[in-house]
Coordinates of C-alpha atoms and ligand atoms in Angstrom, one line a residue:
M1 CA 13.4 -16.8 2.3
K2 CA 9.6 -17.5 2.0
I3 CA 7.3 -14.8 3.2
V4 CA 3.5 -14.2 2.7
F5 CA 2.3 -10.9 1.4
A6 CA -1.3 -10.7 2.5
T7 CA -2.7 -9.5 -0.8
N8 CA -3.9 -10.8 -4.1
N9 CA -3.4 -7.5 -5.8
Q10 CA -1.2 -8.4 -8.8
N11 CA 0.1 -4.9 -9.2
K12 CA 1.3 -4.7 -5.6
L13 CA 2.8 -8.2 -5.8
R14 CA 4.7 -7.3 -9.0
E15 CA 6.0 -4.0 -7.5
I16 CA 7.1 -5.7 -4.3
R17 CA 8.8 -8.6 -6.0
E18 CA 10.7 -6.2 -8.2
I19 CA 11.8 -4.2 -5.2
L20 CA 12.8 -7.1 -2.9
G21 CA 14.6 -9.1 -5.7
D22 CA 15.3 -12.8 -5.9
Q23 CA 16.5 -13.4 -2.4
F24 CA 12.9 -13.4 -1.1
D25 CA 10.1 -15.8 -2.2
V26 CA 7.1 -13.5 -1.8
V27 CA 3.9 -15.5 -2.0
S28 CA 0.3 -14.2 -2.2
L29 CA -2.9 -15.2 -0.3
K30 CA -3.9 -17.3 -3.3
D31 CA -0.5 -19.1 -3.2
I32 CA -1.2 -20.3 0.3
G33 CA -4.8 -21.2 -0.5
C34 CA -6.4 -18.4 1.5
D35 CA -9.5 -17.1 -0.3
V36 CA -11.0 -15.2 2.6
D37 CA -11.7 -11.5 2.3
I38 CA -9.7 -10.6 5.5
P39 CA -11.5 -8.0 7.5
E40 CA -10.1 -4.4 7.3
T41 CA -12.2 -2.6 9.9
G42 CA -9.6 -0.4 11.5
N43 CA -9.8 3.4 11.7
T44 CA -6.2 3.8 10.6
L45 CA -3.8 2.4 8.1
E46 CA -1.8 1.0 11.0
E47 CA -4.8 -1.0 12.3
N48 CA -5.7 -2.4 9.0
A49 CA -2.2 -3.5 8.2
H50 CA -2.0 -5.1 11.6
Q51 CA -5.4 -6.9 11.2
K52 CA -4.4 -8.5 7.9
A53 CA -0.9 -9.7 9.0
E54 CA -2.3 -11.0 12.2
Y55 CA -5.0 -13.0 10.5
I56 CA -2.5 -14.8 8.3
Y57 CA -0.1 -15.5 11.1
D58 CA -2.8 -16.8 13.4
H59 CA -4.5 -19.0 10.8
Y60 CA -1.4 -20.2 8.9
G61 CA 1.5 -19.8 11.2
L62 CA 3.6 -18.2 8.5
D63 CA 5.7 -15.1 8.6
C64 CA 3.6 -12.5 6.9
F65 CA 3.4 -8.8 6.0
A66 CA 0.5 -6.7 5.0
D67 CA 0.2 -3.2 3.8
D68 CA -2.4 -0.5 3.8
T69 CA -2.2 2.6 1.7
G70 CA -4.1 5.9 1.8
L71 CA -4.0 9.1 -0.2
E72 CA -4.2 12.0 2.2
V73 CA -5.3 15.3 0.7
D74 CA -4.6 18.4 2.9
A75 CA -7.6 20.5 1.6
L76 CA -9.9 17.6 2.4
D77 CA -8.6 17.2 6.0
G78 CA -6.7 14.1 5.1
A79 CA -9.5 12.3 3.1
P80 CA -9.8 9.9 1.5
G81 CA -7.0 8.4 3.8
V82 CA -7.9 5.1 5.3
H83 CA -11.1 5.1 3.1
S84 CA -9.2 5.4 -0.2
A85 CA -10.4 2.1 -1.7
R86 CA -14.1 2.9 -1.1
Y87 CA -14.1 6.7 -1.3
A88 CA -16.9 6.8 -3.9
E89 CA -20.1 5.7 -2.1
G90 CA -21.3 2.2 -2.9
T91 CA -18.1 1.2 -4.7
D92 CA -15.1 -0.9 -3.9
H93 CA -11.7 -0.3 -5.6
N94 CA -13.4 1.5 -8.4
S95 CA -10.5 3.8 -9.4
E96 CA -12.5 5.8 -11.9
A97 CA -15.3 6.6 -9.5
N98 CA -12.8 7.4 -6.7
M99 CA -10.8 9.8 -8.9
A100 CA -14.0 11.5 -10.1
K101 CA -15.1 12.0 -6.6
L102 CA -11.8 13.4 -5.5
L103 CA -11.5 15.8 -8.4
N104 CA -15.0 16.9 -7.8
E105 CA -14.5 17.5 -4.0
L106 CA -11.3 19.5 -4.7
G107 CA -13.0 21.5 -7.4
N108 CA -10.8 24.6 -8.2
N109 CA -9.1 24.6 -4.8
K110 CA -5.6 26.0 -5.1
N111 CA -4.3 23.9 -2.3
R112 CA -3.8 20.5 -4.0
K113 CA -1.1 19.2 -1.6
A114 CA -1.4 15.5 -1.0
R115 CA 0.6 12.5 0.0
F116 CA 0.5 8.7 -0.4
R117 CA 1.2 6.9 2.8
T118 CA 1.9 3.2 3.1
V119 CA 2.1 1.3 6.4
I120 CA 3.5 -2.3 6.4
A121 CA 2.9 -4.6 9.4
L122 CA 5.3 -7.6 9.5
I123 CA 4.7 -10.5 11.9
Q124 CA 7.6 -12.9 12.3
R125 CA 8.0 -16.0 14.4
E126 CA 10.6 -15.7 17.2
G127 CA 12.3 -19.0 17.8
D128 CA 10.6 -22.4 17.4
N129 CA 7.3 -21.7 19.1
V130 CA 4.6 -20.4 16.7
R131 CA 3.0 -18.6 19.7
C132 CA 6.1 -16.4 20.0
S133 CA 6.0 -13.7 17.4
R134 CA 7.0 -10.1 17.0
E135 CA 5.5 -7.3 15.0
Y136 CA 7.3 -4.6 13.2
R137 CA 5.9 -1.5 11.4
F138 CA 7.4 0.3 8.4
E139 CA 6.1 3.5 6.9
G140 CA 6.7 5.1 3.5
I141 CA 5.5 8.5 2.3
V142 CA 5.6 10.3 -1.0
E143 CA 4.6 14.0 -1.1
G144 CA 3.0 15.5 -4.1
H145 CA -0.2 17.2 -5.4
I146 CA -3.4 16.3 -7.1
A147 CA -3.6 17.3 -10.8
T148 CA -6.7 19.0 -12.1
E149 CA -7.4 16.1 -14.5
K150 CA -6.2 12.6 -15.2
H151 CA -3.0 12.0 -17.1
G152 CA -1.3 8.8 -18.3
N153 CA -2.3 5.1 -18.6
E154 CA 0.2 3.2 -16.4
G155 CA -0.1 2.2 -12.8
F156 CA -3.4 1.8 -10.9
G157 CA -5.7 3.4 -8.4
Y158 CA -5.2 7.2 -8.1
D159 CA -1.9 7.2 -10.2
P160 CA -3.4 9.3 -13.0
I161 CA -4.1 12.3 -10.7
F162 CA -1.1 12.1 -8.3
V163 CA 2.0 14.2 -9.3
P164 CA 4.9 13.4 -7.0
E165 CA 7.1 16.3 -5.7
G166 CA 9.9 17.2 -8.0
Y167 CA 8.1 16.0 -11.1
D168 CA 5.6 17.5 -13.5
K169 CA 4.0 14.2 -14.5
S170 CA 1.6 11.9 -12.8
F171 CA 2.6 8.5 -11.5
A172 CA 0.6 7.0 -14.4
E173 CA 2.7 9.0 -16.9
L174 CA 6.1 8.4 -15.1
G175 CA 5.6 4.6 -15.3
E176 CA 6.5 1.7 -13.1
E177 CA 10.3 2.0 -13.2
I178 CA 10.4 5.6 -11.9
K179 CA 7.4 5.1 -9.5
N180 CA 9.2 2.1 -7.9
T181 CA 12.1 4.2 -7.0
I182 CA 10.2 7.0 -5.2
S183 CA 6.8 5.7 -4.2
H184 CA 5.3 5.4 -0.8
R185 CA 5.2 1.6 -1.1
A186 CA 8.8 1.5 -2.4
R187 CA 10.0 3.5 0.6
A188 CA 8.1 1.3 3.1
V189 CA 9.3 -1.9 1.3
A190 CA 12.9 -0.6 1.4
K191 CA 12.6 -0.4 5.2
L192 CA 11.1 -3.8 5.3
A193 CA 13.8 -5.2 3.0
D194 CA 16.6 -3.6 5.2
H195 CA 15.0 -5.3 8.2
L196 CA 14.7 -8.7 6.5
K197 CA 18.3 -8.5 5.1
D198 CA 19.7 -7.6 8.5
E199 CA 18.3 -10.8 10.0
Ligands
IMP201 P1 -5.0 -0.5 -0.4 O1 -6.0 -0.6 0.7 O2 -3.6 -0.4 0.1 O3 -5.3 -1.6 -1.4 O4 -5.2 0.8 -1.2 C1 -6.3 1.7 -0.9 C2 -6.7 2.5 -2.2 O5 -5.5 3.3 -2.5 C3 -7.0 1.6 -3.4 O6 -8.1 2.2 -4.0 C4 -5.9 1.7 -4.3 O7 -6.2 1.7 -5.6 C5 -5.2 3.0 -3.9 N1 -3.8 2.9 -4.0 C6 -3.0 2.1 -3.2 N2 -1.7 2.2 -3.7 C7 -1.7 3.0 -4.7 C8 -0.7 3.5 -5.6 O8 0.5 3.1 -5.6 N3 -1.1 4.3 -6.6 C9 -2.4 4.8 -6.7 N4 -3.4 4.3 -5.9 C10 -3.0 3.5 -4.9

């Protein structure tokens, strides 16, 4: 089954293809010839995921899912949250700057509780008419805490400073195989996969 994942992030594509397995042909924005920077102007992860999936469905008429992820830190009232990609001012997806800012904001705070939350919006055609579609949402959460410094080299984004509950190593130390079994995205994608396989 062919389905568009509204991203060009190779890390996410690899993770999702691994989780979904061979029965789904997951294609990227590049694969469908879309080189637009799809607007993500929502105030929530849900709104952003919806915006991206809707853009592809409306412009290409293809079944599509989009995700949005945020790191929610309790002591920072849920920040960086929906602003995770551009947390450090004047930057975009600059993981080093984002992690430096987060560690700085938290300082020596003893409450380091945090979670990654992923929301996936899926838009699927219903029947033969492209105008008839239905939207589904899937959420995945992994609880954990923010380390006092960076550890490990694998993964991406905030992985070096996020330690999932039940482990004493960061996602960047645990590596992709373990991360893919417990991560926020893995959990959201598992729900997406259950839905797709049920169809
Ligand atoms: P996005 O909007 O879903 O691409 O993610 C927002 C921000 O969260 C980006 O800065 C990503 O690097 C970061 N992020 C998303 N997923 C992960 C993850 O699995 N590990 C670490 N950071 C992530």
